[in-house]
CSV table of C-alpha atoms in Angstrom, one decimal:
chain,number,residue,atom,x,y,z
W,1,MET,CA,2.7,38.1,53.3
W,2,SER,CA,3.4,35.5,55.8
W,3,LYS,CA,6.4,33.3,55.9
W,4,HIS,CA,4.3,30.2,55.3
W,5,THR,CA,2.9,31.6,52.2
W,6,THR,CA,6.3,32.5,50.8
W,7,PHE,CA,7.6,29.0,51.6
W,8,ARG,CA,4.8,27.3,49.8
W,9,ASN,CA,5.2,29.6,46.8
W,10,SER,CA,8.9,28.8,46.6
W,11,SER,CA,8.3,25.0,46.9
W,12,LYS,CA,5.8,25.2,44.0
W,13,THR,CA,8.3,27.1,41.9
W,14,ARG,CA,11.0,24.5,42.6
W,15,LEU,CA,8.6,21.7,41.8
W,16,ARG,CA,7.6,23.3,38.5
W,17,ALA,CA,11.3,23.7,37.6
W,18,ARG,CA,12.0,20.0,38.4
W,19,THR,CA,9.0,19.0,36.3
W,20,ALA,CA,10.2,21.1,33.4
W,21,VAL,CA,13.6,19.5,33.6
W,22,VAL,CA,12.1,16.0,33.7
W,23,VAL,CA,9.9,16.8,30.8
W,24,ALA,CA,12.8,18.3,28.9
W,25,VAL,CA,14.9,15.3,29.6
W,26,GLY,CA,12.1,13.0,28.6
W,27,LEU,CA,11.6,15.0,25.4
W,28,GLY,CA,15.3,14.8,24.6
W,29,ALA,CA,15.2,11.0,25.1
W,30,SER,CA,12.1,10.8,22.8
W,31,VAL,CA,13.9,12.9,20.1
W,32,ALA,CA,17.0,10.8,20.4
W,33,LEU,CA,15.0,7.6,20.1
W,34,GLY,CA,13.1,8.9,17.1
W,35,THR,CA,16.2,9.9,15.2
W,36,GLY,CA,18.5,7.0,15.9
W,37,ALA,CA,18.1,3.7,17.7
W,38,ALA,CA,21.8,3.7,18.5
W,39,LEU,CA,21.2,6.5,21.0
W,40,ALA,CA,18.4,4.8,22.9
W,41,ALA,CA,18.9,4.0,26.5
W,42,ASP,CA,17.3,0.6,26.1
W,43,THR,CA,20.1,-1.9,26.1
W,44,THR,CA,17.9,-4.5,24.5
W,45,SER,CA,17.4,-2.3,21.5
W,46,ALA,CA,21.2,-1.7,21.2
W,47,GLN,CA,21.9,-5.4,21.3
W,48,VAL,CA,19.4,-6.0,18.5
W,49,GLN,CA,21.0,-3.4,16.2
W,50,LEU,CA,24.7,-4.4,16.7
W,51,PRO,CA,24.5,-7.7,14.8
W,52,ALA,CA,23.0,-5.8,11.8
W,53,PHE,CA,26.0,-3.5,11.7
W,54,ALA,CA,28.3,-6.4,11.9
W,55,SER,CA,26.5,-8.2,9.0
W,56,VAL,CA,26.9,-5.1,6.8
W,57,ALA,CA,30.6,-5.0,7.5
W,58,ALA,CA,31.0,-8.7,6.7
W,59,LEU,CA,29.1,-8.3,3.4
W,60,ASP,CA,31.3,-5.4,2.5
W,61,ASP,CA,34.4,-7.5,3.1
W,62,ALA,CA,32.9,-10.4,1.1
W,63,LEU,CA,32.1,-8.0,-1.8
W,64,ASN,CA,35.6,-6.6,-1.7
W,65,ALA,CA,37.1,-10.1,-1.7
W,66,GLN,CA,34.9,-11.1,-4.6
W,67,ALA,CA,35.9,-8.0,-6.6
W,68,GLU,CA,39.6,-8.7,-5.9
W,69,THR,CA,39.2,-12.3,-7.1
W,70,GLN,CA,37.5,-11.2,-10.2
W,71,LEU,CA,40.2,-8.7,-10.9
W,72,LYS,CA,42.8,-11.4,-10.5
W,73,VAL,CA,41.0,-13.7,-12.8
W,74,ALA,CA,40.6,-11.0,-15.4
W,75,ALA,CA,44.3,-10.2,-15.1
W,76,LYS,CA,45.2,-13.8,-15.6
W,77,GLU,CA,42.9,-14.1,-18.6
W,78,LYS,CA,44.4,-11.0,-20.1
W,79,ALA,CA,48.0,-12.3,-19.5
W,80,LYS,CA,47.0,-15.6,-21.1
W,81,ALA,CA,45.4,-13.9,-24.1
W,82,GLN,CA,48.6,-11.8,-24.6
W,83,GLN,CA,50.8,-14.9,-24.3
W,84,ASP,CA,48.5,-16.7,-26.9
W,85,ALA,CA,48.7,-13.8,-29.2
W,86,ALA,CA,52.5,-13.6,-28.9
W,87,LYS,CA,52.7,-17.3,-29.6
W,88,ARG,CA,50.6,-17.0,-32.6
W,89,ALA,CA,52.7,-14.2,-33.9
W,90,ALA,CA,55.9,-16.1,-33.2
W,91,ASP,CA,54.4,-19.2,-35.0
W,92,ALA,CA,53.4,-17.0,-38.0
W,93,ARG,CA,57.0,-15.6,-38.1
W,94,LYS,CA,58.4,-19.1,-38.0
W,95,LYS,CA,56.1,-20.3,-40.8
W,96,ALA,CA,56.9,-17.2,-42.9
W,97,GLU,CA,60.7,-17.8,-42.4
W,98,ALA,CA,60.3,-21.5,-43.2
W,99,SER,CA,58.4,-20.6,-46.4
W,100,ARG,CA,61.0,-18.0,-47.3
W,101,LYS,CA,63.8,-20.6,-46.8
W,102,GLN,CA,61.9,-23.2,-48.8
W,103,ALA,CA,61.4,-20.7,-51.6
W,104,GLU,CA,65.0,-19.7,-51.5
W,105,ALA,CA,66.1,-23.4,-51.6
W,106,ALA,CA,63.7,-24.0,-54.5
W,107,ARG,CA,65.1,-21.0,-56.4
W,108,LYS,CA,68.7,-22.2,-55.8
W,109,SER,CA,67.8,-25.7,-56.9
W,110,ILE,CA,66.3,-24.3,-60.1
W,111,ASP,CA,69.4,-22.2,-60.8
W,112,ALA,CA,71.8,-24.9,-59.8
W,113,TRP,CA,73.9,-27.1,-62.1
W,114,VAL,CA,75.0,-30.5,-60.8
W,115,ALA,CA,77.0,-33.5,-61.8
W,116,PRO,CA,75.1,-36.1,-63.8
W,117,VAL,CA,76.2,-38.9,-61.4
W,118,ALA,CA,76.8,-38.8,-57.7
W,119,SER,CA,80.0,-40.9,-57.6
W,120,TYR,CA,82.3,-41.8,-60.5
W,121,GLN,CA,85.9,-42.1,-61.8
W,122,VAL,CA,87.0,-39.7,-64.5
W,123,GLY,CA,87.3,-41.5,-67.8
W,124,GLN,CA,88.2,-40.3,-71.3
W,125,PRO,CA,88.3,-36.4,-71.5
W,126,PHE,CA,86.8,-34.1,-73.9
W,127,GLY,CA,88.7,-33.5,-77.2
W,128,LYS,CA,90.9,-36.6,-77.0
W,129,ALA,CA,91.7,-38.2,-80.3
W,130,GLY,CA,91.6,-41.9,-80.8
W,131,SER,CA,90.3,-44.9,-82.8
W,132,MET,CA,87.1,-45.1,-80.7
W,133,TRP,CA,85.8,-41.9,-82.3
W,134,ALA,CA,85.3,-40.7,-85.9
W,135,ASN,CA,86.6,-37.3,-84.7
W,136,LYS,CA,87.9,-36.2,-81.4
W,137,HIS,CA,86.0,-37.2,-78.2
W,138,SER,CA,82.9,-35.0,-78.0
W,139,GLY,CA,82.2,-35.4,-74.3
W,140,GLN,CA,83.5,-36.4,-70.8
W,141,ASP,CA,83.3,-40.0,-69.8
W,142,LEU,CA,82.4,-40.8,-66.2
W,143,VAL,CA,83.2,-44.4,-65.3
W,144,VAL,CA,80.3,-45.9,-63.2
W,145,GLY,CA,78.8,-49.4,-62.8
W,146,THR,CA,75.8,-50.4,-64.9
W,147,GLY,CA,72.5,-49.3,-63.4
W,148,THR,CA,73.9,-46.2,-61.7
W,149,SER,CA,71.3,-43.4,-61.5
W,150,VAL,CA,71.9,-40.7,-64.1
W,151,MET,CA,70.5,-37.2,-63.3
W,152,ALA,CA,69.7,-34.1,-65.2
W,153,VAL,CA,72.4,-31.5,-64.6
W,154,HIS,CA,69.9,-28.7,-64.8
W,155,GLY,CA,66.2,-28.3,-65.3
W,156,GLY,CA,64.9,-28.3,-68.9
W,157,THR,CA,62.9,-30.1,-71.5
W,158,VAL,CA,63.7,-33.4,-73.1
W,159,VAL,CA,64.3,-33.0,-76.8
W,160,LYS,CA,65.8,-36.5,-77.6
W,161,ALA,CA,65.4,-39.8,-75.9
W,162,GLY,CA,65.8,-43.4,-76.9
W,163,PRO,CA,68.0,-45.8,-78.9
W,164,ASN,CA,70.2,-44.9,-81.8
W,165,GLY,CA,71.5,-42.0,-79.7
W,166,GLY,CA,68.0,-40.5,-79.6
W,167,GLY,CA,68.6,-39.7,-83.2
W,168,ASP,CA,72.4,-38.9,-83.0
W,169,GLY,CA,73.5,-42.3,-84.3
W,170,PRO,CA,74.1,-45.8,-83.1
W,171,ALA,CA,77.5,-45.0,-81.5
W,172,TYR,CA,75.7,-43.3,-78.6
W,173,GLY,CA,73.5,-46.3,-77.8
W,174,ASN,CA,70.5,-45.3,-75.6
W,175,ALA,CA,70.8,-41.5,-75.1
W,176,ILE,CA,69.0,-38.4,-73.9
W,177,VAL,CA,69.3,-34.7,-74.9
W,178,ILE,CA,67.8,-32.0,-72.7
W,179,LYS,CA,67.4,-28.3,-73.6
W,180,HIS,CA,68.0,-25.8,-70.8
W,181,ASP,CA,66.8,-22.3,-70.2
W,182,ASN,CA,70.1,-20.7,-71.3
W,183,ASN,CA,69.8,-22.3,-74.8
W,184,THR,CA,72.4,-24.9,-74.1
W,185,TYR,CA,71.9,-28.7,-74.2
W,186,SER,CA,73.1,-31.6,-72.2
W,187,GLN,CA,73.5,-35.1,-73.6
W,188,TYR,CA,73.7,-38.5,-71.7
W,189,ALA,CA,74.8,-41.6,-73.7
W,190,HIS,CA,75.4,-45.4,-73.4
W,191,LEU,CA,72.5,-45.8,-71.0
W,192,SER,CA,71.1,-49.1,-70.0
W,193,GLN,CA,67.6,-47.6,-69.5
W,194,VAL,CA,65.9,-44.3,-70.6
W,195,LYS,CA,63.4,-43.1,-68.0
W,196,VAL,CA,62.1,-39.9,-69.7
W,197,SER,CA,60.4,-39.1,-73.0
W,198,VAL,CA,60.6,-36.3,-75.6
W,199,GLY,CA,58.7,-33.2,-74.5
W,200,GLN,CA,58.9,-34.1,-70.8
W,201,THR,CA,60.0,-31.3,-68.4
W,202,VAL,CA,62.7,-32.3,-65.9
W,203,THR,CA,64.2,-30.7,-62.8
W,204,THR,CA,67.7,-30.3,-61.6
W,205,GLY,CA,69.0,-33.6,-60.1
W,206,GLN,CA,66.0,-35.6,-61.4
W,207,GLN,CA,66.7,-39.2,-62.4
W,208,ILE,CA,66.4,-39.5,-66.2
W,209,GLY,CA,68.0,-42.9,-66.8
W,210,LEU,CA,70.4,-45.6,-65.7
W,211,SER,CA,74.0,-46.0,-66.9
W,212,GLY,CA,75.2,-48.8,-69.1
W,213,SER,CA,77.4,-49.8,-72.0
W,214,THR,CA,75.1,-49.6,-75.1
W,215,GLY,CA,76.4,-48.3,-78.4
W,216,ASN,CA,80.1,-47.8,-79.1
W,217,SER,CA,81.4,-48.6,-75.6
W,218,SER,CA,84.3,-50.6,-74.1
W,219,GLY,CA,82.6,-50.9,-70.7
W,220,PRO,CA,79.9,-49.4,-68.5
W,221,HIS,CA,80.2,-45.6,-68.2
W,222,LEU,CA,78.3,-42.4,-68.9
W,223,HIS,CA,79.2,-40.3,-71.9
W,224,PHE,CA,78.3,-36.7,-71.0
W,225,GLU,CA,78.2,-33.7,-73.3
W,226,ILE,CA,77.3,-30.0,-73.2
W,227,ARG,CA,76.1,-28.7,-76.6
W,228,THR,CA,75.1,-25.4,-78.2
W,229,THR,CA,72.4,-27.2,-80.3
W,230,PRO,CA,70.6,-30.5,-79.8
W,231,ASN,CA,72.7,-32.2,-82.5
W,232,TYR,CA,76.1,-33.9,-82.6
W,233,GLY,CA,79.0,-31.7,-83.5
W,234,THR,CA,78.2,-28.7,-81.3
W,235,ALA,CA,79.7,-29.9,-78.0
W,236,VAL,CA,81.8,-27.7,-75.7
W,237,GLU,CA,84.2,-28.7,-72.9
W,238,PRO,CA,81.7,-29.8,-70.2
W,239,VAL,CA,84.0,-29.7,-67.1
W,240,ALA,CA,84.8,-26.0,-67.5
W,241,PHE,CA,81.1,-25.3,-68.4
W,242,LEU,CA,79.8,-26.9,-65.2
W,243,LYS,CA,82.4,-25.2,-63.1
W,244,ALA,CA,81.4,-21.8,-64.5
W,245,HIS,CA,77.8,-22.6,-63.5
W,246,GLY,CA,78.5,-23.8,-60.0
W,247,GLY,CA,78.7,-27.5,-60.7
W,248,ASN,CA,81.8,-29.8,-60.6
W,249,LEU,CA,83.1,-32.8,-62.5
């Protein structure tokens, strides 16, 4: 074989090799373009895709921010709900305590014994002998002005009320007798006005009349008795009785 023939054959071989490389390179570019636009050599295509990636990132950030805001709002709402619940519970406890104290005060008021007048001077004592009485003095006199409010020393039921001592006689003038829950009786005499009636229920400290000087009286005062029955002649010393029951004269 001549040298010219060999040279031509070699040239053809190198040309085919270059063509194969070019084809292979071209094929690779085609594959790359088919599987992902980001790998394309075309700069225009790359510029078109980049804003799309940027928009996705911005949307992701916006969604994250929105989710964070919603979580904060939910946390605030939960905290407020807990505060409201705690306040309601505290209010309920306060109301329960107030009701308990009110009930306790009412119970103490029911159990209490008090003086029949708020302010007075001590007059003739129980058991004193004298011309003013057929026998010894059956009560404790409390000197007050006419029209002073007279109160029930303890809760009970009115069993006598009116003139003539409510039935005990004219010496008492206008008078009231109240039966109490321990089967004792309190009597209030020489009243200017009677403000209760027989059968009426009264409470501790309730106004039942006004002081005066009716009946066998030398001046305005309240004649006060504690009795073991509703009738005259069963009186006990009232000062010691009230003291024993938490009241004072």
